XYZ file of C-alpha atoms in Angstrom:
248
model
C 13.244 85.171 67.989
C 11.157 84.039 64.871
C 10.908 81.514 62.286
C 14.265 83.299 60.425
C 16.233 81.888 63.397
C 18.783 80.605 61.462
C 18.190 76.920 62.458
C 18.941 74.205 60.008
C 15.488 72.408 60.065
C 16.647 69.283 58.048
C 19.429 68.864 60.069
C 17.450 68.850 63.530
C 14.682 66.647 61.959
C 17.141 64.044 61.075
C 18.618 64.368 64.343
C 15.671 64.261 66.555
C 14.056 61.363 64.658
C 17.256 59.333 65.198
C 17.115 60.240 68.879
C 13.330 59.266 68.850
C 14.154 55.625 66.546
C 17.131 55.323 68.934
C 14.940 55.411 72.297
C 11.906 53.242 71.473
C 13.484 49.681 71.791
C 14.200 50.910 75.204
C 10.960 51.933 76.534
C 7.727 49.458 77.079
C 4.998 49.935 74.647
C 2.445 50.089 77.437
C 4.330 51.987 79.569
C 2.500 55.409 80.532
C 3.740 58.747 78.617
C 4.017 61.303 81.617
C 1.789 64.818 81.769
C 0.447 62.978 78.616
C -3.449 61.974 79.790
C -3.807 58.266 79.288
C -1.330 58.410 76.428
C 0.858 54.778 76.109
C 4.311 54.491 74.414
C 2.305 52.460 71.558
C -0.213 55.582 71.234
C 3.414 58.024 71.305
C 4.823 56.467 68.905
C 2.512 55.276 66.631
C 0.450 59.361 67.091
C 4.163 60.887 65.575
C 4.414 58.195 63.064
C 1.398 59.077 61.670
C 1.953 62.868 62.082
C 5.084 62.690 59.740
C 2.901 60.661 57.307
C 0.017 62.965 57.426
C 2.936 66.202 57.461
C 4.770 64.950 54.379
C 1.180 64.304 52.447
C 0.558 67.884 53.036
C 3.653 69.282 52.243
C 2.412 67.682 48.499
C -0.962 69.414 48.596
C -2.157 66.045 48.988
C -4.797 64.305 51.439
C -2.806 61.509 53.360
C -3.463 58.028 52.962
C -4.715 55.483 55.388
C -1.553 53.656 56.883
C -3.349 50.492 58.430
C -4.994 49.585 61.401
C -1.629 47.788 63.083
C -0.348 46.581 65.470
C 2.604 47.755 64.162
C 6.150 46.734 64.842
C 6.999 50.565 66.313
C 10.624 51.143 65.585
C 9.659 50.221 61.740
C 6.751 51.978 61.024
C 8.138 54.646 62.742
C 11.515 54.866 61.110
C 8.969 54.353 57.418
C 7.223 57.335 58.430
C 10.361 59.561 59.465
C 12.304 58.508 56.691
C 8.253 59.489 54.368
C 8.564 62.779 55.630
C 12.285 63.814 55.092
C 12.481 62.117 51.509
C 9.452 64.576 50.576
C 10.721 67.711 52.549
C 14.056 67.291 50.696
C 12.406 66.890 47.095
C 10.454 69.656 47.157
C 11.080 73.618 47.012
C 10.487 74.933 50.528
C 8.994 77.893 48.723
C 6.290 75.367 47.039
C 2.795 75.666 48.060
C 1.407 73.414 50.903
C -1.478 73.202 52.906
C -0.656 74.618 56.147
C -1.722 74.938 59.116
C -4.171 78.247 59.573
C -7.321 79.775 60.628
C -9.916 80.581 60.698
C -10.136 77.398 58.778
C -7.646 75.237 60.089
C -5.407 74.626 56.886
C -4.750 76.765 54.040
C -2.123 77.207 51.196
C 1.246 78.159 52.701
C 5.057 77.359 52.127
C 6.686 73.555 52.273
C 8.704 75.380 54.696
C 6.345 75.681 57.304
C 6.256 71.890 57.532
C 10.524 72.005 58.030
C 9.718 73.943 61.033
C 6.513 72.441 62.805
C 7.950 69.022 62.710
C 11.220 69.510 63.961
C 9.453 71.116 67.094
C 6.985 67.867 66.816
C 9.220 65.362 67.115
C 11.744 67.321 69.768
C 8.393 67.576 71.904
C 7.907 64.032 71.355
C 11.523 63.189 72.010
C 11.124 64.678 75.561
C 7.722 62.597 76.091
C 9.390 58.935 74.826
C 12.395 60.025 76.927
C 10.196 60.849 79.885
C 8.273 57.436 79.709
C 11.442 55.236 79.784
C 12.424 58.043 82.967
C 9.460 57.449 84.909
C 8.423 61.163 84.783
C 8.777 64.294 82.820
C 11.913 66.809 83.749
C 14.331 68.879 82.076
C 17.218 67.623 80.118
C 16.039 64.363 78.822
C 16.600 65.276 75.870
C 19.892 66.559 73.938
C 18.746 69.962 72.080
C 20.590 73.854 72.204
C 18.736 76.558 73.843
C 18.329 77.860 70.688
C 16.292 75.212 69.265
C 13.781 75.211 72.884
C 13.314 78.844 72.067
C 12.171 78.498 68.682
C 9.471 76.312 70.291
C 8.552 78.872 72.453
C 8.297 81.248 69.470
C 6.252 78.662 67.645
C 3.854 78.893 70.521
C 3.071 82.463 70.777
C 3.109 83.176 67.240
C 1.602 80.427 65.473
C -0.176 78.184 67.690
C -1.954 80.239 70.424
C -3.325 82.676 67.196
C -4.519 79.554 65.626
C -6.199 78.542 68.970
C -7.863 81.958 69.162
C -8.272 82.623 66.000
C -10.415 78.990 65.056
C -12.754 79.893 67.940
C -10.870 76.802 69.999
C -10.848 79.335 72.965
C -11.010 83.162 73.765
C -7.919 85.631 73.932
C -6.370 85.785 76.749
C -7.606 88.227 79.679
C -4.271 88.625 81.003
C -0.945 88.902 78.699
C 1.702 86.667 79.685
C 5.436 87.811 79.529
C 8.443 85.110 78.869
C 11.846 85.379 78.931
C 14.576 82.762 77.891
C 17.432 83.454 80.240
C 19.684 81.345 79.130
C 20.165 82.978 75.866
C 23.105 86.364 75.471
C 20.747 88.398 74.424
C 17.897 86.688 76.701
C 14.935 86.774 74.052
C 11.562 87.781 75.096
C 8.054 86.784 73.911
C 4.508 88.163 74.751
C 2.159 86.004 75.322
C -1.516 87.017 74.652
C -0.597 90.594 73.586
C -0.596 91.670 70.265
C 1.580 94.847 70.315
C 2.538 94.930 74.254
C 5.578 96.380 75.310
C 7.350 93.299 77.183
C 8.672 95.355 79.413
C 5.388 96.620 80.770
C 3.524 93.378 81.251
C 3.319 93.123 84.895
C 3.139 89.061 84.966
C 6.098 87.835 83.764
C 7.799 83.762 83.767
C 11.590 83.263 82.952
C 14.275 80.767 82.774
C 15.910 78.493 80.210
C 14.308 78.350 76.952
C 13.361 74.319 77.732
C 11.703 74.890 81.017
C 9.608 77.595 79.080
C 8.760 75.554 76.063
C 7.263 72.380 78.040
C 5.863 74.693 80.480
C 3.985 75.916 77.090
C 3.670 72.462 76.042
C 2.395 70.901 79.125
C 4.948 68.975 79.857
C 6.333 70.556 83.286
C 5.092 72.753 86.023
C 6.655 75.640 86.791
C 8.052 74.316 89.665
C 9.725 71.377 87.537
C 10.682 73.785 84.814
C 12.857 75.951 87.582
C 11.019 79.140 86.487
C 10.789 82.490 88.270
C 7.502 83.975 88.172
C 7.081 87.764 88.582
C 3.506 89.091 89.508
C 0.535 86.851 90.880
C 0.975 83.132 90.463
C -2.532 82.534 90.248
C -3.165 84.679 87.004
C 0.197 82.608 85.353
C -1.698 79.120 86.858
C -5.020 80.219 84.859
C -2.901 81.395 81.853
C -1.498 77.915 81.639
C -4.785 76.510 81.742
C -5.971 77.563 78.533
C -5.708 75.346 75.372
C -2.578 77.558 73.832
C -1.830 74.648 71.866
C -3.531 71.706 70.139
């Protein structure tokens, strides 16, 4: 699976913001975000609010401005931001340059397109935390997204963020490649993590299940155990794997 997934990125924004505006009046603001450090629901909220903002300013080229120093009523400034950021992503050409995000410097010029993309898989990751919070703990299925969509996020992972990680000097390749397999996809798709040009069907450690389990098992969100995944090889080298900064 890649980026050409055939995913309609406006669509799941809109939809995955609503599901994020639609869940905040529901959860405490200093409620704790689980698997999320010291994270609070104020910090969640106000961290994606100001991602959108600082997303849509790039999609213009542009440096983003300062949005105040709060406290913020959270459903409005969020829903200001969200509403920012899909306003500019629908007025300009996806083909129009941005500033992206790259390495070995960590932005560089690059499609408006790219933004459609990295914050629909922002605010679904998101989505799962706020959802989790008002839960009491982080699990599958808190959130209501296709396979299709989880597995994107998994591709996002392997080919954008954990070259970026590597490739910005933010840590060092991995030792051992990392197979993954989305089961609950017809064809199942399959991903390699940490090797450029491997076979996937001769990397000896290998982690499968649904395409959600894999993506917040990525994202640090779940364990394995939570996710329902099936490891094949030794757990250990898939523990130490998962230990690495792959993503931001």
């Amino acid at each position: 699976m890649s980026a050409q997934s055939g995913l309609d990125f406006p669509l799941l924004l809109a939809d995955f913001q609503g599901e994020f505006l639609a869940s905040i009046p529901d959860a405490d603001p200093a409620a704790a975000v689980p698997a999320c450090g010291a994270w609070t629901v104020r910090e969640l909220v106000e961290h994606l609010a100001f991602v959108h903002h600082w997303a849509a300013a790039s999609a213009r080229a542009e440096k983003a401005a300062r949005l105040g120093d709060g406290p913020f009523d959270l459903a409005d400034h969020y829903a200001t931001c969200a509403t920012e950021l899909r306003e500019t992503l629908a007025e300009l050409d996806p083909a129009a340059t941005a500033r992206v995000l790259a390495y070995p410097e960590p932005m560089a010029e690059g499609p408006v397109s790219f933004w459609h993309r990295r914050q629909v898989h922002e605010t679904l990751v998101h989505a799962h935390d706020l959802r989790a919070a008002i839960a009491g703990k982080a699990a599958l299925g808190l959130l209501r997204a296709v396979p299709e969509v989880w597995a994107d996020a998994v591709d996002e992972v392997v080919t954008v963020f954990y070259p970026r990680q590597v490739g910005t000097g933010r840590m060092a390749p991995l030792a051992t490649p990392l197979a993954l397999v989305a089961t609950d996809l017809d064809p199942a798709p399959g991903w390699v993590l940490g090797g450029v040009g491997s076979d996937i069907g001769e990397v000896p450690l290998r982690v499968s299940g649904s395409a959600e389990g894999l993506a917040l098992l990525l994202w640090g969100r779940v364990t394995l155990d939570e996710a329902g995944l099936t490891v094949e090889g030794n757990r250990a080298d898939v523990d130490a794997v998962l230990q690495e900064p792959i993503v931001p």
